[in-house]
Amino acid sequence: MSTFKYLLLCGAAVVAGFVVYSSIKVVDTGYRGIKTHFGKVIGESLPEGFYVYNPITTEIHQMDTKVQKYTHKMAAYTKDVQQADLKISVNTSLDPTKVHLLFQEVGVTYADKVIAPQISKAVKDTIGKWEADQLVSNREKATDEIFTSLKEALLPYHINTQNVVIENIDYSAQFERAIEEKQIATQDAIKAKNRTKQVEEEANQKVLAAKAEAESMRIRSQALSQNQNLVAYEAVQRWNGQLPVNLYGAAPIPFIDAAIRDVR
């Protein structure tokens, strides 16, 4: 075999190998494939696996369907026009059965074209509903509002919102001091109110005790006035059993039972 023929065969083998290699595509785990024919999407999303295609007229693209995390730092204004500097984290994933539609409608740069703008809009719309000091104490509610808004906004693009986290909210140093002072004042007011209630309750208890004592004295006085035997009984109950050593002209004579019994 001549050298020319040998080189020709080698060249043909290389070209054939390149064509064969170029016509094989593996869609990796966690991805979906999109087949295009002269740039036009054909068919539905391709699951993970091994595919053979014509590399001259056809191409298979891959899109990641695993959960992706996007972190944004942005500024938004509250209802009372305070600038809040926020750090937001959002986890999203693509609908694996519809990535071919996302590829066709938006393209592979969907994160910049869709996700980032929708995150910004959802955050600004939500933050604008809250006053600055209320936003700090209601971060969880604000997070839920952003999540709901973002989920609805991304769903038409076949993007699922997994969760949203407001990692940080910063205001100006002056405003943060004002918030702290307001919170301290609120706590002091609550303590003062509780103390007032305690004092009022103590006073009420004293009034009730006094009323009860007065009622008891009234009942006892009425009973004593109606029954002389109770008078003697009360006197005996109060007597210590001792008679006075000396009696003077004006001194009262201690009570003595005049009834003398025969003790034979």
CSV table of C-alpha atoms in Angstrom, one decimal:
chain,number,residue,atom,x,y,z
A,1,MET,CA,0.0,0.0,0.0
A,2,SER,CA,1.3,3.3,-1.0
A,3,THR,CA,2.0,6.1,1.5
A,4,PHE,CA,-0.7,8.2,-0.1
A,5,LYS,CA,-3.4,5.6,0.4
A,6,TYR,CA,-2.3,5.0,3.9
A,7,LEU,CA,-2.6,8.6,4.8
A,8,LEU,CA,-5.9,8.8,3.1
A,9,LEU,CA,-7.2,5.9,5.1
A,10,CYS,CA,-5.9,7.4,8.3
A,11,GLY,CA,-7.5,10.7,7.5
A,12,ALA,CA,-10.9,9.0,6.8
A,13,ALA,CA,-10.6,7.1,10.0
A,14,VAL,CA,-10.0,10.3,12.0
A,15,VAL,CA,-13.0,12.0,10.4
A,16,ALA,CA,-15.2,9.0,10.9
A,17,GLY,CA,-14.1,8.8,14.6
A,18,PHE,CA,-14.8,12.5,15.0
A,19,VAL,CA,-18.2,12.2,13.5
A,20,VAL,CA,-19.1,9.2,15.7
A,21,TYR,CA,-17.8,11.0,18.8
A,22,SER,CA,-19.7,14.2,17.9
A,23,SER,CA,-23.0,12.3,17.4
A,24,ILE,CA,-23.0,10.9,20.9
A,25,LYS,CA,-24.4,12.9,23.9
A,26,VAL,CA,-24.8,11.9,27.5
A,27,VAL,CA,-27.3,13.8,29.6
A,28,ASP,CA,-25.9,13.7,33.2
A,29,THR,CA,-27.8,13.0,36.4
A,30,GLY,CA,-29.6,16.1,37.7
A,31,TYR,CA,-29.9,17.5,34.1
A,32,ARG,CA,-32.4,17.4,31.3
A,33,GLY,CA,-31.6,17.5,27.6
A,34,ILE,CA,-33.1,19.8,25.0
A,35,LYS,CA,-32.8,18.7,21.3
A,36,THR,CA,-32.8,21.3,18.7
A,37,HIS,CA,-32.9,20.9,14.9
A,38,PHE,CA,-31.3,23.8,13.1
A,39,GLY,CA,-31.8,25.8,16.3
A,40,LYS,CA,-35.5,24.9,16.8
A,41,VAL,CA,-36.5,23.0,19.8
A,42,ILE,CA,-38.0,19.6,18.9
A,43,GLY,CA,-39.7,17.1,21.2
A,44,GLU,CA,-39.9,17.3,25.0
A,45,SER,CA,-37.2,17.3,27.7
A,46,LEU,CA,-34.8,14.4,27.5
A,47,PRO,CA,-34.1,12.5,30.8
A,48,GLU,CA,-30.7,11.4,31.9
A,49,GLY,CA,-29.1,8.9,29.5
A,50,PHE,CA,-27.1,8.2,26.3
A,51,TYR,CA,-28.2,9.7,23.0
A,52,VAL,CA,-27.0,9.4,19.4
A,53,TYR,CA,-27.9,12.2,17.0
A,54,ASN,CA,-26.8,13.9,13.8
A,55,PRO,CA,-24.3,16.6,14.8
A,56,ILE,CA,-24.6,18.4,11.5
A,57,THR,CA,-28.3,19.2,11.8
A,58,THR,CA,-29.1,18.5,15.4
A,59,GLU,CA,-27.7,19.5,18.8
A,60,ILE,CA,-28.5,18.4,22.4
A,61,HIS,CA,-28.2,21.1,25.1
A,62,GLN,CA,-28.2,20.4,28.9
A,63,MET,CA,-29.9,22.4,31.6
A,64,ASP,CA,-29.3,21.8,35.4
A,65,THR,CA,-32.5,20.8,37.2
A,66,LYS,CA,-30.9,20.6,40.7
A,67,VAL,CA,-31.7,23.1,43.4
A,68,GLN,CA,-29.8,26.4,42.8
A,69,LYS,CA,-29.2,29.0,45.4
A,70,TYR,CA,-29.2,32.7,44.5
A,71,THR,CA,-28.0,35.3,47.0
A,72,HIS,CA,-28.8,39.0,46.4
A,73,LYS,CA,-27.7,42.1,48.2
A,74,MET,CA,-30.1,45.0,47.5
A,75,ALA,CA,-31.6,48.1,48.9
A,76,ALA,CA,-35.4,48.7,49.3
A,77,TYR,CA,-37.5,51.4,50.9
A,78,THR,CA,-39.9,50.7,53.7
A,79,LYS,CA,-43.4,52.2,54.0
A,80,ASP,CA,-42.0,55.1,56.1
A,81,VAL,CA,-39.3,55.7,53.5
A,82,GLN,CA,-36.4,54.2,55.4
A,83,GLN,CA,-33.7,52.6,53.3
A,84,ALA,CA,-33.2,48.9,54.2
A,85,ASP,CA,-30.1,47.1,52.9
A,86,LEU,CA,-31.0,43.5,52.6
A,87,LYS,CA,-29.3,40.2,51.9
A,88,ILE,CA,-31.8,37.7,50.4
A,89,SER,CA,-31.2,34.0,49.6
A,90,VAL,CA,-33.5,32.1,47.3
A,91,ASN,CA,-33.5,28.4,46.4
A,92,THR,CA,-35.1,27.5,43.1
A,93,SER,CA,-35.3,24.5,40.7
A,94,LEU,CA,-36.5,23.9,37.2
A,95,ASP,CA,-39.5,21.8,36.4
A,96,PRO,CA,-37.7,18.8,34.8
A,97,THR,CA,-40.6,18.0,32.5
A,98,LYS,CA,-40.7,21.6,31.0
A,99,VAL,CA,-37.1,22.7,30.7
A,100,HIS,CA,-37.5,22.6,26.9
A,101,LEU,CA,-40.1,25.3,27.2
A,102,LEU,CA,-37.9,27.5,29.4
A,103,PHE,CA,-35.1,27.0,26.9
A,104,GLN,CA,-37.3,27.9,24.1
A,105,GLU,CA,-39.0,30.9,25.8
A,106,VAL,CA,-36.1,32.4,27.8
A,107,GLY,CA,-32.9,30.5,27.1
A,108,VAL,CA,-30.1,29.3,29.3
A,109,THR,CA,-29.5,32.8,30.8
A,110,TYR,CA,-32.9,32.6,32.6
A,111,ALA,CA,-31.3,33.4,36.0
A,112,ASP,CA,-30.3,36.9,34.9
A,113,LYS,CA,-33.4,37.4,32.7
A,114,VAL,CA,-36.1,36.1,35.0
A,115,ILE,CA,-35.0,35.1,38.5
A,116,ALA,CA,-33.0,38.1,39.5
A,117,PRO,CA,-35.6,40.7,38.4
A,118,GLN,CA,-38.4,38.8,40.0
A,119,ILE,CA,-36.5,38.5,43.3
A,120,SER,CA,-35.9,42.3,43.2
A,121,LYS,CA,-39.6,43.0,42.5
A,122,ALA,CA,-40.9,40.7,45.1
A,123,VAL,CA,-38.6,42.1,47.8
A,124,LYS,CA,-39.3,45.7,47.0
A,125,ASP,CA,-43.1,45.2,46.9
A,126,THR,CA,-43.1,43.4,50.2
A,127,ILE,CA,-40.7,45.7,52.1
A,128,GLY,CA,-42.7,48.7,50.9
A,129,LYS,CA,-45.7,47.4,52.9
A,130,TRP,CA,-44.0,47.5,56.2
A,131,GLU,CA,-42.7,50.3,58.4
A,132,ALA,CA,-39.1,50.0,59.3
A,133,ASP,CA,-39.4,49.2,63.0
A,134,GLN,CA,-42.2,46.7,62.3
A,135,LEU,CA,-40.2,45.0,59.6
A,136,VAL,CA,-37.5,44.1,62.1
A,137,SER,CA,-40.0,42.3,64.5
A,138,ASN,CA,-42.0,40.7,61.6
A,139,ARG,CA,-39.2,39.4,59.4
A,140,GLU,CA,-40.8,35.9,59.2
A,141,LYS,CA,-44.1,37.3,57.9
A,142,ALA,CA,-42.2,39.5,55.4
A,143,THR,CA,-40.3,36.4,54.3
A,144,ASP,CA,-43.5,34.4,53.8
A,145,GLU,CA,-44.9,37.3,51.6
A,146,ILE,CA,-41.8,37.4,49.5
A,147,PHE,CA,-41.9,33.6,49.0
A,148,THR,CA,-45.5,33.6,48.0
A,149,SER,CA,-45.1,36.5,45.6
A,150,LEU,CA,-41.9,35.0,44.0
A,151,LYS,CA,-43.4,31.5,43.7
A,152,GLU,CA,-46.4,32.9,41.7
A,153,ALA,CA,-44.1,35.1,39.6
A,154,LEU,CA,-41.7,32.3,38.6
A,155,LEU,CA,-44.2,29.5,38.1
A,156,PRO,CA,-45.2,30.6,34.5
A,157,TYR,CA,-41.5,30.3,33.6
A,158,HIS,CA,-41.5,26.6,34.8
A,159,ILE,CA,-39.3,27.6,37.8
A,160,ASN,CA,-40.1,26.3,41.2
A,161,THR,CA,-39.3,28.4,44.3
A,162,GLN,CA,-38.1,26.2,47.1
A,163,ASN,CA,-37.6,28.7,49.9
A,164,VAL,CA,-36.7,32.3,50.7
A,165,VAL,CA,-34.5,33.6,53.6
A,166,ILE,CA,-33.9,37.2,54.6
A,167,GLU,CA,-30.4,36.8,55.9
A,168,ASN,CA,-29.9,40.3,57.0
A,169,ILE,CA,-31.6,43.7,57.3
A,170,ASP,CA,-29.5,46.8,57.9
A,171,TYR,CA,-30.6,50.4,58.5
A,172,SER,CA,-28.6,53.5,59.1
A,173,ALA,CA,-26.8,53.6,62.5
A,174,GLN,CA,-29.0,56.6,63.6
A,175,PHE,CA,-32.2,54.8,62.7
A,176,GLU,CA,-31.2,51.6,64.4
A,177,ARG,CA,-30.5,53.5,67.6
A,178,ALA,CA,-33.9,55.1,67.4
A,179,ILE,CA,-35.5,51.6,67.0
A,180,GLU,CA,-33.5,50.3,70.0
A,181,GLU,CA,-34.6,53.3,72.1
A,182,LYS,CA,-38.2,52.8,71.1
A,183,GLN,CA,-38.1,49.2,72.1
A,184,ILE,CA,-36.6,50.0,75.5
A,185,ALA,CA,-39.3,52.7,76.0
A,186,THR,CA,-42.0,50.2,75.1
A,187,GLN,CA,-40.6,47.6,77.5
A,188,ASP,CA,-40.4,50.2,80.3
A,189,ALA,CA,-44.0,51.2,79.6
A,190,ILE,CA,-45.1,47.6,79.8
A,191,LYS,CA,-43.3,47.2,83.2
A,192,ALA,CA,-44.9,50.4,84.5
A,193,LYS,CA,-48.3,49.2,83.4
A,194,ASN,CA,-47.8,45.8,85.1
A,195,ARG,CA,-46.7,47.5,88.2
A,196,THR,CA,-49.7,49.8,88.2
A,197,LYS,CA,-52.0,46.8,87.9
A,198,GLN,CA,-50.2,45.1,90.8
A,199,VAL,CA,-50.6,48.1,93.0
A,200,GLU,CA,-54.3,48.4,92.0
A,201,GLU,CA,-54.8,44.7,92.8
A,202,GLU,CA,-53.1,45.1,96.2
A,203,ALA,CA,-55.3,48.0,97.0
A,204,ASN,CA,-58.4,46.1,96.0
A,205,GLN,CA,-57.4,43.2,98.2
A,206,LYS,CA,-57.0,45.6,101.1
A,207,VAL,CA,-60.4,47.1,100.5
A,208,LEU,CA,-62.0,43.7,100.3
A,209,ALA,CA,-60.2,42.6,103.5
A,210,ALA,CA,-61.4,45.8,105.3
A,211,LYS,CA,-65.0,45.3,104.1
A,212,ALA,CA,-64.9,41.7,105.3
A,213,GLU,CA,-63.6,42.7,108.7
A,214,ALA,CA,-66.2,45.5,109.0
A,215,GLU,CA,-69.0,43.1,108.0
A,216,SER,CA,-67.7,40.6,110.6
A,217,MET,CA,-67.6,43.2,113.3
A,218,ARG,CA,-71.2,44.3,112.4
A,219,ILE,CA,-72.5,40.8,112.6
A,220,ARG,CA,-70.8,40.2,115.9
A,221,SER,CA,-71.9,43.5,117.4
A,222,GLN,CA,-75.5,42.8,116.3
A,223,ALA,CA,-75.4,39.3,117.9
A,224,LEU,CA,-73.9,40.6,121.1
A,225,SER,CA,-76.6,43.3,121.4
A,226,GLN,CA,-79.3,40.7,121.0
A,227,ASN,CA,-78.0,38.1,123.4
A,228,GLN,CA,-76.5,39.0,126.7
A,229,ASN,CA,-75.2,35.5,127.2
A,230,LEU,CA,-72.8,36.1,124.3
A,231,VAL,CA,-71.5,39.2,126.1
A,232,ALA,CA,-70.6,37.1,129.1
A,233,TYR,CA,-69.1,34.4,126.8
A,234,GLU,CA,-67.0,37.0,125.0
A,235,ALA,CA,-65.8,38.4,128.4
A,236,VAL,CA,-64.8,34.9,129.5
A,237,GLN,CA,-63.0,34.2,126.3
A,238,ARG,CA,-61.0,37.4,126.7
A,239,TRP,CA,-60.3,37.0,130.5
A,240,ASN,CA,-56.8,35.7,131.4
A,241,GLY,CA,-58.0,34.1,134.7
A,242,GLN,CA,-56.4,36.6,137.0
A,243,LEU,CA,-58.3,39.0,139.3
A,244,PRO,CA,-56.8,42.4,140.1
A,245,VAL,CA,-54.8,42.6,143.3
A,246,ASN,CA,-56.1,46.0,144.4
A,247,LEU,CA,-59.5,47.5,143.9
A,248,TYR,CA,-60.0,51.2,144.1
A,249,GLY,CA,-63.1,53.3,144.4
A,250,ALA,CA,-63.6,54.0,140.8
A,251,ALA,CA,-62.1,50.7,139.5
A,252,PRO,CA,-64.6,48.3,137.9
A,253,ILE,CA,-65.3,45.1,139.7
A,254,PRO,CA,-64.4,42.0,137.7
A,255,PHE,CA,-67.2,39.8,136.7
A,256,ILE,CA,-68.1,37.0,139.2
A,257,ASP,CA,-70.7,34.4,138.6
A,258,ALA,CA,-73.2,35.1,141.4
A,259,ALA,CA,-74.7,31.7,141.3
A,260,ILE,CA,-73.2,29.7,144.2
A,261,ARG,CA,-73.7,26.0,144.0
A,262,ASP,CA,-74.0,23.6,146.8
A,263,VAL,CA,-70.8,21.5,146.8
A,264,ARG,CA,-71.4,19.2,149.7
